[in-house]
Structure formats: C-alpha cells, structure tokens
mmCIF file of C-alpha atoms in Angstrom:
data_model
loop_
_atom_site.group_PDB
_atom_site.id
_atom_site.type_symbol
_atom_site.label_atom_id
_atom_site.label_comp_id
_atom_site.label_asym_id
_atom_site.label_seq_id
_atom_site.Cartn_x
_atom_site.Cartn_y
_atom_site.Cartn_z
ATOM 1 C CA SER Q 783 99.155 98.713 144.535
ATOM 2 C CA LEU Q 784 97.954 100.565 141.447
ATOM 3 C CA ALA Q 785 100.570 98.949 139.199
ATOM 4 C CA THR Q 786 99.506 95.467 140.270
ATOM 5 C CA SER Q 787 95.825 96.213 139.725
ATOM 6 C CA ALA Q 788 96.566 97.617 136.245
ATOM 7 C CA ALA Q 789 98.520 94.459 135.370
ATOM 8 C CA LEU Q 790 95.695 92.318 136.729
ATOM 9 C CA THR Q 791 93.092 94.282 134.745
ATOM 10 C CA ASP Q 792 95.047 93.686 131.534
ATOM 11 C CA GLU Q 793 95.342 89.978 132.329
ATOM 12 C CA LEU Q 794 91.574 89.762 132.918
ATOM 13 C CA VAL Q 795 90.370 91.779 129.925
ATOM 14 C CA SER Q 796 92.654 89.826 127.565
ATOM 15 C CA HIS Q 797 90.458 86.746 127.994
ATOM 16 C CA GLY Q 798 87.700 88.225 125.817
ATOM 17 C CA GLU Q 799 90.052 88.361 122.818
ATOM 18 C CA LEU Q 800 91.544 84.940 123.533
ATOM 19 C CA MET Q 801 88.170 83.215 123.891
ATOM 20 C CA SER Q 802 86.481 84.920 120.930
ATOM 21 C CA THR Q 803 89.350 83.946 118.598
ATOM 22 C CA LEU Q 804 89.296 80.332 119.846
ATOM 23 C CA LEU Q 805 85.551 80.206 119.164
ATOM 24 C CA PHE Q 806 86.032 81.749 115.731
ATOM 25 C CA VAL Q 807 88.599 79.103 114.764
ATOM 26 C CA GLU Q 808 86.124 76.383 115.808
ATOM 27 C CA ILE Q 809 83.338 77.969 113.732
ATOM 28 C CA LEU Q 810 85.645 78.054 110.692
ATOM 29 C CA ARG Q 811 86.640 74.419 111.184
ATOM 30 C CA GLU Q 812 82.974 73.440 111.385
ATOM 31 C CA ARG Q 813 82.606 75.040 107.955
ATOM 32 C CA ASP Q 814 85.598 73.090 106.625
ATOM 33 C CA VAL Q 815 87.934 76.068 106.582
ATOM 34 C CA GLN Q 816 91.390 75.143 107.832
ATOM 35 C CA ALA Q 817 92.494 77.795 110.316
ATOM 36 C CA HIS Q 818 95.345 78.096 112.788
ATOM 37 C CA TRP Q 819 94.910 79.844 116.151
ATOM 38 C CA PHE Q 820 97.903 82.018 117.002
ATOM 39 C CA ASP Q 821 98.607 83.774 120.318
ATOM 40 C CA VAL Q 822 99.554 87.329 119.324
ATOM 41 C CA ARG Q 823 101.405 87.796 122.626
ATOM 42 C CA LYS Q 824 104.245 85.721 121.155
ATOM 43 C CA VAL Q 825 105.038 88.524 118.708
ATOM 44 C CA MET Q 826 103.423 91.712 120.077
ATOM 45 C CA ARG Q 827 106.178 92.867 122.432
ATOM 46 C CA THR Q 828 105.193 96.033 124.325
ATOM 47 C CA SER Q 829 106.244 98.336 127.156
ATOM 48 C CA ASP Q 830 104.887 97.593 130.635
ATOM 49 C CA ARG Q 831 102.560 100.586 130.743
ATOM 50 C CA PHE Q 832 99.506 98.443 131.495
ATOM 51 C CA GLY Q 833 96.233 99.699 130.021
ATOM 52 C CA ARG Q 834 98.012 101.690 127.335
ATOM 53 C CA ALA Q 835 101.141 99.757 126.398
ATOM 54 C CA GLU Q 836 103.431 100.946 123.588
ATOM 55 C CA PRO Q 837 104.412 98.355 120.968
ATOM 56 C CA ASP Q 838 108.090 97.680 120.275
ATOM 57 C CA ILE Q 839 108.097 97.946 116.465
ATOM 58 C CA ALA Q 840 111.535 96.407 115.896
ATOM 59 C CA ALA Q 841 110.842 93.405 118.144
ATOM 60 C CA LEU Q 842 107.439 92.903 116.511
ATOM 61 C CA ALA Q 843 108.953 92.894 113.001
ATOM 62 C CA GLU Q 844 111.574 90.330 114.004
ATOM 63 C CA LEU Q 845 109.215 88.034 115.940
ATOM 64 C CA ALA Q 846 106.467 88.221 113.290
ATOM 65 C CA ALA Q 847 108.949 87.286 110.551
ATOM 66 C CA GLN Q 848 110.106 84.260 112.573
ATOM 67 C CA GLN Q 849 106.837 82.982 114.008
ATOM 68 C CA LEU Q 850 103.913 84.342 112.024
ATOM 69 C CA LEU Q 851 105.059 84.742 108.422
ATOM 70 C CA PRO Q 852 105.898 81.033 107.822
ATOM 71 C CA ARG Q 853 102.375 80.016 108.942
ATOM 72 C CA LEU Q 854 100.640 82.420 106.567
ATOM 73 C CA SER Q 855 101.766 80.514 103.489
ATOM 74 C CA GLU Q 856 100.344 77.271 104.922
ATOM 75 C CA THR Q 857 96.961 78.258 106.331
ATOM 76 C CA LEU Q 858 94.555 80.965 107.446
ATOM 77 C CA VAL Q 859 95.786 82.454 110.737
ATOM 78 C CA ILE Q 860 93.381 83.779 113.366
ATOM 79 C CA THR Q 861 94.921 85.957 116.052
ATOM 80 C CA GLN Q 862 93.955 88.600 118.603
ATOM 81 C CA GLY Q 863 93.957 92.370 118.585
ATOM 82 C CA PHE Q 864 94.365 94.731 121.541
ATOM 83 C CA ILE Q 865 96.697 92.508 123.609
ATOM 84 C CA GLY Q 866 100.448 92.001 123.833
ATOM 85 C CA SER Q 867 103.072 91.080 126.390
ATOM 86 C CA GLU Q 868 105.932 92.928 128.072
ATOM 87 C CA SER Q 869 109.502 91.663 128.462
ATOM 88 C CA LYS Q 870 108.679 89.524 131.514
ATOM 89 C CA GLY Q 871 105.836 87.835 129.648
ATOM 90 C CA ARG Q 872 102.985 89.573 131.490
ATOM 91 C CA THR Q 873 99.916 90.376 129.383
ATOM 92 C CA THR Q 874 99.422 94.015 128.382
ATOM 93 C CA THR Q 875 96.722 95.875 126.438
ATOM 94 C CA LEU Q 876 97.163 98.620 123.841
ATOM 95 C CA GLY Q 877 94.297 100.808 125.080
ATOM 96 C CA ARG Q 878 91.143 101.821 123.263
ATOM 97 C CA GLY Q 879 91.178 101.107 119.526
ATOM 98 C CA GLY Q 880 93.896 98.544 120.133
ATOM 99 C CA SER Q 881 92.421 95.856 117.893
ATOM 100 C CA ASP Q 882 92.566 97.970 114.738
ATOM 101 C CA TYR Q 883 95.984 99.189 115.806
ATOM 102 C CA THR Q 884 97.145 95.575 116.076
ATOM 103 C CA ALA Q 885 95.903 94.888 112.542
ATOM 104 C CA ALA Q 886 97.905 97.811 111.167
ATOM 105 C CA LEU Q 887 101.007 96.907 113.199
ATOM 106 C CA LEU Q 888 100.899 93.313 111.966
ATOM 107 C CA ALA Q 889 100.317 94.513 108.390
ATOM 108 C CA GLU Q 890 103.425 96.673 108.659
ATOM 109 C CA ALA Q 891 105.501 93.882 110.206
ATOM 110 C CA LEU Q 892 104.390 91.392 107.528
ATOM 111 C CA HIS Q 893 104.546 93.858 104.574
ATOM 112 C CA ALA Q 894 100.854 93.330 103.784
ATOM 113 C CA ALA Q 895 99.231 94.806 100.673
ATOM 114 C CA ARG Q 896 96.157 96.147 102.495
ATOM 115 C CA VAL Q 897 94.437 96.283 105.882
ATOM 116 C CA ASP Q 898 90.690 95.605 105.971
ATOM 117 C CA ILE Q 899 88.872 96.813 109.063
ATOM 118 C CA TRP Q 900 85.367 95.475 109.556
ATOM 119 C CA THR Q 901 83.291 97.558 111.885
ATOM 120 C CA ASP Q 902 79.582 98.284 112.420
ATOM 121 C CA VAL Q 903 79.368 101.035 109.776
ATOM 122 C CA PRO Q 904 80.157 100.756 106.049
ATOM 123 C CA GLY Q 905 82.989 103.282 105.948
ATOM 124 C CA ILE Q 906 83.771 106.829 107.012
ATOM 125 C CA TYR Q 907 81.033 109.479 106.781
ATOM 126 C CA THR Q 908 80.970 113.271 106.536
ATOM 127 C CA THR Q 909 79.937 113.105 110.196
ATOM 128 C CA ASP Q 910 78.474 110.584 112.640
ATOM 129 C CA PRO Q 911 75.210 109.353 111.018
ATOM 130 C CA ARG Q 912 73.710 108.951 114.509
ATOM 131 C CA VAL Q 913 74.010 112.723 114.927
ATOM 132 C CA VAL Q 914 73.171 113.658 111.312
ATOM 133 C CA PRO Q 915 71.156 110.913 109.560
ATOM 134 C CA VAL Q 916 71.779 112.430 106.088
ATOM 135 C CA ALA Q 917 75.591 112.260 106.444
ATOM 136 C CA GLN Q 918 77.206 110.898 103.259
ATOM 137 C CA ARG Q 919 79.800 108.192 102.944
ATOM 138 C CA ILE Q 920 83.268 109.197 101.710
ATOM 139 C CA ASP Q 921 84.498 106.620 99.167
ATOM 140 C CA GLU Q 922 88.156 107.594 99.200
ATOM 141 C CA ILE Q 923 90.067 109.729 101.656
ATOM 142 C CA ASP Q 924 93.754 110.335 102.203
ATOM 143 C CA PHE Q 925 95.701 109.359 105.314
ATOM 144 C CA GLU Q 926 96.077 112.906 106.608
ATOM 145 C CA GLU Q 927 92.351 113.633 106.482
ATOM 146 C CA ALA Q 928 91.494 110.254 108.002
ATOM 147 C CA ALA Q 929 94.076 110.727 110.746
ATOM 148 C CA GLU Q 930 92.593 114.141 111.584
ATOM 149 C CA MET Q 931 89.110 112.622 111.691
ATOM 150 C CA ALA Q 932 90.252 109.763 113.881
ATOM 151 C CA THR Q 933 92.184 112.077 116.189
ATOM 152 C CA PHE Q 934 89.156 114.301 116.608
ATOM 153 C CA GLY Q 935 86.728 111.596 117.485
ATOM 154 C CA ALA Q 936 85.482 109.755 114.381
ATOM 155 C CA LYS Q 937 85.025 106.414 116.109
ATOM 156 C CA VAL Q 938 85.387 104.336 112.934
ATOM 157 C CA LEU Q 939 89.174 104.475 113.041
ATOM 158 C CA HIS Q 940 91.532 104.904 115.946
ATOM 159 C CA PRO Q 941 94.269 107.474 115.194
ATOM 160 C CA ALA Q 942 97.032 105.030 116.147
ATOM 161 C CA THR Q 943 95.633 102.537 113.628
ATOM 162 C CA LEU Q 944 96.743 104.695 110.763
ATOM 163 C CA LEU Q 945 100.310 105.334 111.894
ATOM 164 C CA PRO Q 946 101.850 102.014 110.818
ATOM 165 C CA ALA Q 947 99.811 102.067 107.605
ATOM 166 C CA VAL Q 948 100.958 105.592 106.713
ATOM 167 C CA ARG Q 949 104.587 104.818 107.551
ATOM 168 C CA SER Q 950 104.535 101.811 105.253
ATOM 169 C CA ASP Q 951 102.106 103.164 102.644
ATOM 170 C CA ILE Q 952 99.573 100.358 103.162
ATOM 171 C CA PRO Q 953 95.986 101.298 102.148
ATOM 172 C CA VAL Q 954 93.293 100.738 104.789
ATOM 173 C CA PHE Q 955 89.764 99.697 103.801
ATOM 174 C CA VAL Q 956 86.908 100.272 106.256
ATOM 175 C CA GLY Q 957 83.705 98.290 105.704
ATOM 176 C CA SER Q 958 80.718 96.933 107.632
ATOM 177 C CA SER Q 959 80.750 93.371 108.944
ATOM 178 C CA LYS Q 960 76.929 93.493 109.014
ATOM 179 C CA ASP Q 961 76.808 94.256 105.297
ATOM 180 C CA PRO Q 962 80.120 93.369 103.577
ATOM 181 C CA GLN Q 963 78.575 94.007 100.132
ATOM 182 C CA ALA Q 964 77.742 97.621 100.987
ATOM 183 C CA GLY Q 965 81.227 98.865 100.111
ATOM 184 C CA GLY Q 966 83.187 101.212 102.317
ATOM 185 C CA THR Q 967 85.942 103.814 102.449
ATOM 186 C CA LEU Q 968 89.471 103.333 101.168
ATOM 187 C CA VAL Q 969 92.113 105.324 103.045
ATOM 188 C CA CYS Q 970 95.228 105.790 100.914
ATOM 189 C CA ASN Q 971 98.201 108.073 100.434
ATOM 190 C CA LYS Q 972 96.795 110.668 98.049
ATOM 191 C CA THR Q 973 93.346 111.325 96.605
ATOM 192 C CA GLN Q 974 92.405 113.309 93.498
ATOM 193 C CA ASN Q 975 91.083 116.871 94.047
ATOM 194 C CA PRO Q 976 90.283 116.740 97.775
ATOM 195 C CA PRO Q 977 87.471 119.177 98.751
ATOM 196 C CA LEU Q 978 87.884 122.251 100.978
ATOM 197 C CA PHE Q 979 85.503 120.821 103.603
ATOM 198 C CA ARG Q 980 85.704 117.065 104.109
ATOM 199 C CA ALA Q 981 83.988 116.141 107.374
ATOM 200 C CA LEU Q 982 82.947 117.092 110.887
ATOM 201 C CA ALA Q 983 84.123 115.216 113.950
ATOM 202 C CA LEU Q 984 82.833 115.455 117.489
ATOM 203 C CA ARG Q 985 84.613 114.481 120.668
ATOM 204 C CA ARG Q 986 82.821 114.617 123.996
ATOM 205 C CA ASN Q 987 84.138 114.630 127.592
ATOM 206 C CA GLN Q 988 86.696 117.358 127.096
ATOM 207 C CA THR Q 989 88.219 119.228 130.019
ATOM 208 C CA LEU Q 990 89.390 122.827 129.690
ATOM 209 C CA LEU Q 991 92.245 123.818 131.961
ATOM 210 C CA THR Q 992 92.910 127.560 132.189
ATOM 211 C CA LEU Q 993 96.096 128.655 133.923
ATOM 212 C CA HIS Q 994 96.530 132.327 134.901
ATOM 213 C CA SER Q 995 99.833 133.789 136.020
ATOM 214 C CA LEU Q 996 101.285 137.279 135.971
ATOM 215 C CA ASN Q 997 104.701 135.580 135.843
ATOM 216 C CA MET Q 998 103.897 134.708 132.256
ATOM 217 C CA LEU Q 999 104.531 138.335 131.281
ATOM 218 C CA HIS Q 1000 107.993 138.545 129.721
ATOM 219 C CA SER Q 1001 108.904 135.159 131.189
ATOM 220 C CA ARG Q 1002 110.537 132.559 129.001
ATOM 221 C CA GLY Q 1003 110.130 129.366 130.979
ATOM 222 C CA PHE Q 1004 106.507 129.394 132.167
ATOM 223 C CA LEU Q 1005 105.056 127.170 129.444
ATOM 224 C CA ALA Q 1006 108.010 124.795 129.695
ATOM 225 C CA GLU Q 1007 107.298 124.388 133.421
ATOM 226 C CA VAL Q 1008 103.600 123.755 132.797
ATOM 227 C CA PHE Q 1009 104.307 121.126 130.136
ATOM 228 C CA GLY Q 1010 106.973 119.586 132.352
ATOM 229 C CA ILE Q 1011 104.429 119.082 135.131
ATOM 230 C CA LEU Q 1012 101.851 117.630 132.724
ATOM 231 C CA ALA Q 1013 104.441 115.294 131.193
ATOM 232 C CA ARG Q 1014 105.466 114.006 134.631
ATOM 233 C CA HIS Q 1015 101.816 113.122 135.237
ATOM 234 C CA ASN Q 1016 101.578 111.373 131.852
ATOM 235 C CA ILE Q 1017 99.047 113.841 130.497
ATOM 236 C CA SER Q 1018 99.004 114.779 126.852
ATOM 237 C CA VAL Q 1019 97.609 118.156 125.914
ATOM 238 C CA ASP Q 1020 95.249 118.448 123.010
ATOM 239 C CA LEU Q 1021 94.539 122.027 121.984
ATOM 240 C CA ILE Q 1022 96.300 125.059 123.365
ATOM 241 C CA THR Q 1023 95.797 128.827 123.137
ATOM 242 C CA THR Q 1024 97.796 131.458 124.983
ATOM 243 C CA SER Q 1025 97.361 135.101 125.887
ATOM 244 C CA GLU Q 1026 99.599 137.575 127.703
ATOM 245 C CA VAL Q 1027 98.958 136.175 131.195
ATOM 246 C CA SER Q 1028 97.085 132.925 130.709
ATOM 247 C CA VAL Q 1029 97.145 129.684 128.815
ATOM 248 C CA ALA Q 1030 94.162 127.451 128.041
ATOM 249 C CA LEU Q 1031 94.630 123.747 127.377
ATOM 250 C CA THR Q 1032 92.192 120.981 126.585
ATOM 251 C CA LEU Q 1033 92.641 117.477 127.919
ATOM 252 C CA ASP Q 1034 90.961 114.539 126.284
ATOM 253 C CA THR Q 1035 89.600 112.073 128.827
ATOM 254 C CA THR Q 1036 88.288 109.578 126.272
ATOM 255 C CA GLY Q 1037 91.534 107.898 125.199
ATOM 256 C CA SER Q 1038 92.570 105.718 128.094
ATOM 257 C CA THR Q 1039 90.738 103.013 129.965
ATOM 258 C CA SER Q 1040 91.002 105.318 132.997
ATOM 259 C CA THR Q 1041 88.358 107.997 133.624
ATOM 260 C CA GLY Q 1042 88.504 111.771 133.666
ATOM 261 C CA ASP Q 1043 88.825 112.122 137.432
ATOM 262 C CA THR Q 1044 92.047 110.112 137.419
ATOM 263 C CA LEU Q 1045 93.623 112.475 134.888
ATOM 264 C CA LEU Q 1046 93.377 115.567 137.077
ATOM 265 C CA THR Q 1047 94.738 114.107 140.297
ATOM 266 C CA GLN Q 1048 95.060 116.202 143.462
ATOM 267 C CA SER Q 1049 98.853 116.055 143.230
ATOM 268 C CA LEU Q 1050 98.775 117.400 139.672
ATOM 269 C CA LEU Q 1051 96.423 120.251 140.607
ATOM 270 C CA MET Q 1052 98.589 121.087 143.633
ATOM 271 C CA GLU Q 1053 101.744 121.245 141.510
ATOM 272 C CA LEU Q 1054 100.016 123.510 138.992
ATOM 273 C CA SER Q 1055 98.502 125.695 141.733
ATOM 274 C CA ALA Q 1056 101.980 126.396 143.109
ATOM 275 C CA LEU Q 1057 102.787 127.921 139.728
ATOM 276 C CA CYS Q 1058 99.560 129.700 138.765
ATOM 277 C CA ARG Q 1059 95.823 130.048 139.345
ATOM 278 C CA VAL Q 1060 94.028 127.012 137.942
ATOM 279 C CA GLU Q 1061 90.481 126.858 136.567
ATOM 280 C CA VAL Q 1062 88.952 123.561 135.486
ATOM 281 C CA GLU Q 1063 85.869 123.325 133.285
ATOM 282 C CA GLU Q 1064 84.485 119.892 132.467
ATOM 283 C CA GLY Q 1065 81.700 118.513 130.289
ATOM 284 C CA LEU Q 1066 82.742 120.313 127.122
ATOM 285 C CA ALA Q 1067 82.791 118.946 123.581
ATOM 286 C CA LEU Q 1068 85.285 119.466 120.811
ATOM 287 C CA VAL Q 1069 83.976 120.028 117.284
ATOM 288 C CA ALA Q 1070 86.508 119.715 114.471
ATOM 289 C CA LEU Q 1071 85.965 120.729 110.870
ATOM 290 C CA ILE Q 1072 88.316 118.626 108.742
ATOM 291 C CA GLY Q 1073 89.317 119.833 105.301
ATOM 292 C CA ASN Q 1074 92.144 120.729 102.944
ATOM 293 C CA ASN Q 1075 94.156 123.957 102.852
ATOM 294 C CA LEU Q 1076 91.655 125.529 105.239
ATOM 295 C CA SER Q 1077 94.168 128.051 106.557
ATOM 296 C CA LYS Q 1078 94.874 129.292 103.012
ATOM 297 C CA ALA Q 1079 91.225 129.685 101.964
ATOM 298 C CA CYS Q 1080 89.283 132.922 102.430
ATOM 299 C CA GLY Q 1081 85.951 133.148 104.218
ATOM 300 C CA VAL Q 1082 86.255 129.928 106.234
ATOM 301 C CA GLY Q 1083 85.685 131.782 109.517
ATOM 302 C CA LYS Q 1084 82.489 133.406 108.238
ATOM 303 C CA GLU Q 1085 81.137 130.142 106.796
ATOM 304 C CA VAL Q 1086 81.692 128.343 110.075
ATOM 305 C CA PHE Q 1087 81.023 130.879 112.794
ATOM 306 C CA GLY Q 1088 78.305 132.783 110.943
ATOM 307 C CA VAL Q 1089 75.847 129.941 111.537
ATOM 308 C CA LEU Q 1090 77.032 129.387 115.118
ATOM 309 C CA GLU Q 1091 75.932 132.786 116.381
ATOM 310 C CA PRO Q 1092 73.429 131.333 118.916
ATOM 311 C CA PHE Q 1093 76.098 129.180 120.609
ATOM 312 C CA ASN Q 1094 78.738 129.907 123.209
ATOM 313 C CA ILE Q 1095 82.178 129.021 121.847
ATOM 314 C CA ARG Q 1096 84.715 128.490 124.613
ATOM 315 C CA MET Q 1097 87.927 128.174 122.624
ATOM 316 C CA ILE Q 1098 89.078 128.145 118.984
ATOM 317 C CA CYS Q 1099 92.183 126.539 117.471
ATOM 318 C CA TYR Q 1100 92.990 127.342 113.870
ATOM 319 C CA GLY Q 1101 96.056 127.794 111.723
ATOM 320 C CA ALA Q 1102 98.503 125.236 113.094
ATOM 321 C CA SER Q 1103 97.206 122.659 110.637
ATOM 322 C CA SER Q 1104 95.766 123.359 107.209
ATOM 323 C CA HIS Q 1105 93.551 120.316 107.747
ATOM 324 C CA ASN Q 1106 91.395 121.411 110.666
ATOM 325 C CA LEU Q 1107 89.533 124.111 112.505
ATOM 326 C CA CYS Q 1108 88.594 123.113 116.059
ATOM 327 C CA PHE Q 1109 86.540 124.709 118.759
ATOM 328 C CA LEU Q 1110 85.074 123.862 122.148
ATOM 329 C CA VAL Q 1111 81.386 124.170 122.967
ATOM 330 C CA PRO Q 1112 79.315 123.169 126.014
ATOM 331 C CA GLY Q 1113 78.599 119.430 125.844
ATOM 332 C CA ASP Q 1114 74.829 119.966 125.656
ATOM 333 C CA ASP Q 1115 75.137 122.083 122.498
ATOM 334 C CA ALA Q 1116 77.507 119.751 120.641
ATOM 335 C CA GLU Q 1117 74.983 117.839 118.533
ATOM 336 C CA LYS Q 1118 73.052 120.971 117.548
ATOM 337 C CA VAL Q 1119 76.322 122.635 116.491
ATOM 338 C CA VAL Q 1120 77.330 119.669 114.317
ATOM 339 C CA GLN Q 1121 73.855 119.457 112.740
ATOM 340 C CA LYS Q 1122 73.854 123.172 111.946
ATOM 341 C CA LEU Q 1123 77.343 123.076 110.402
ATOM 342 C CA HIS Q 1124 76.657 119.923 108.403
ATOM 343 C CA GLN Q 1125 73.495 121.471 106.991
ATOM 344 C CA ASN Q 1126 75.423 124.574 105.984
ATOM 345 C CA LEU Q 1127 78.634 123.041 104.612
ATOM 346 C CA PHE Q 1128 77.707 119.572 103.340
ATOM 347 C CA GLU Q 1129 74.018 119.417 102.427
#
C-alpha cells in the first residue's frame, strides 16, 4: 500500500544521515576531537505523515532536556537532521529542508544562543547568483524578510527553518562550508532602516488552477467548498485571486518529496469538476519581489511592471503582505524576468 511504501522510503532515506554522522564522528576522533554520536530519533518525536512529518514541539522539548542537554556540557554532540520517529518508533522524515529545520527545532528546545547553517553559498543574496552573477550579499536581514524569501524559493533557507528561531528569538547565521572565512548573512529580529526593495526570489514548477463557476455569483459558500476539497486532499494553496465567476489558485509542487502529478490526482480533479469548470496550467514560475512596506509606497507597480512589458504575466498577487509582490510568468521567461528586474531595482 501507499502508506507502507512511504514508511519504507523514510526508513531507507534515513540511512544517509545516520551513516554520514557516524563517519563525521570518526573523522573528528581521528583529529583528537572528543565527539558523541547521538540518534536524533530519540528526541525528535513526529506525526506519522511519512515524507513530510510534523514535529511534536512539546515532546521534543521534554525529550531534548532529558537526553540531549546533559551530554552537551560534557562533549561535542553530533546528530542528524531531517529524520525523526513517530509514536510507534518508526522512522519519519521532515521533508525537504528538514536538516536546517531540525537545527532550528533543536536550538529552540535547548534554548541555544544562535543557529549556524553551513551551506554551499556564503549567505543570502539579492537574488540567486546563478541567475544573476552580480547579485549582492545581504549582511543582515530580519526574520520576516528572510521568511518571505525562503517561502518564495530562496533555496538557502527553508521557510520552516525560521519558524522555531522566530518564535524563540534565536538569530540564524548562514555561511558557506566551502569558505567559512567569507562571512555570511545574519537573520535576526529587527534590522536598522530596511530598504524598500530587498531581494528577488524565483520558484519554478508552479501549477495554476483556474476554477470557473456561475454559482460563484452571489454565493457565499463556493470558496469554502473549494478549500474544503483541497484540504481533504492535503493540498496547500499558495497564491489566490478571485473574480466574479472564477478563482485562480497556484499550487507549489516543489515542497514535498512527491512530484507534481501526484498533487493533482484524478479523484481531486473529479471532485472539483463536479463543482466547477477546471483549467490546469503547468510549467509556470513564480517571481516574488521582497521588500518593506511595499503596499504603502507609491510607484511600485510602475517600477516593476514597466520593465516587464515584453513578458506575459499570468497572475499578480499584491497587497495582502507589505513584504512582497508576486506574479506568475511562463517558466521559460522566468530567468529573463528576474535578470531584468534585478538590473532595474538593484544594480
């Protein structure tokens, strides 16, 4: 069954973390550093939603205080990210970005002073340097901006990573393991004089779902029904815009270990089709301009869309958050759009 295969997948993929940490402890011992290997599954209690398990914060705090905290005063502890265990002891995984998330969860449980995340880039940039080579590093950024960037596709940080840190006001430092001396970005609660435009994020593999129904006119429950169906199928909606007789939603297929096709199952499409006419458009990309007080500033629309005249823009979301302006473009245009905007707003 699907549930069994998901549980088996989690069991299998956990071995990478377990083996790499065992090897790391041996390397440290070879260099005369005393280190203790700790199985994180003893403390990381999660739900049994294999592939994307939810941590149980209260259980983690209690177990970490009992089993992990006493060891920290004695020695260096090496443990795993990304994996946990459910109530019956079966191995689970926290989904993509789970290792950084684990670091932040453990920091919260252990009341740490700071979380350091070592990745392959020295910090957070105004946009992905692979798309725009002249992108600049941001030395200090606040949680809200960083969370927006992470949510909208900046791969350096996973959005979930920041949640425990924000809740407990623990600063997060992001640096490069290839070049630890190169500095990085510090994510903290508040920064001095944040700029109007902070960064551009790009998220590929977006699906646009447009639902048309004349029943929407003067009807109160249509959207509730739509969201009810999506919730039953475990689908979270990203952006949404509505008109008199239609609603457009974007679905992000990049978050889970499952692929896009498994999100829009036949049964889901059938349930939606009973309610309205359904159009599905795939292969789109989401571009997000992250900033501060964007919805209160004048001329933002002109600055952004003025330079995007040559491109087809499928959907715009603006105003719900003062931190972002998002729009959908065809996947093939995404990089050109980001380059054009970066040149205009940041260079």
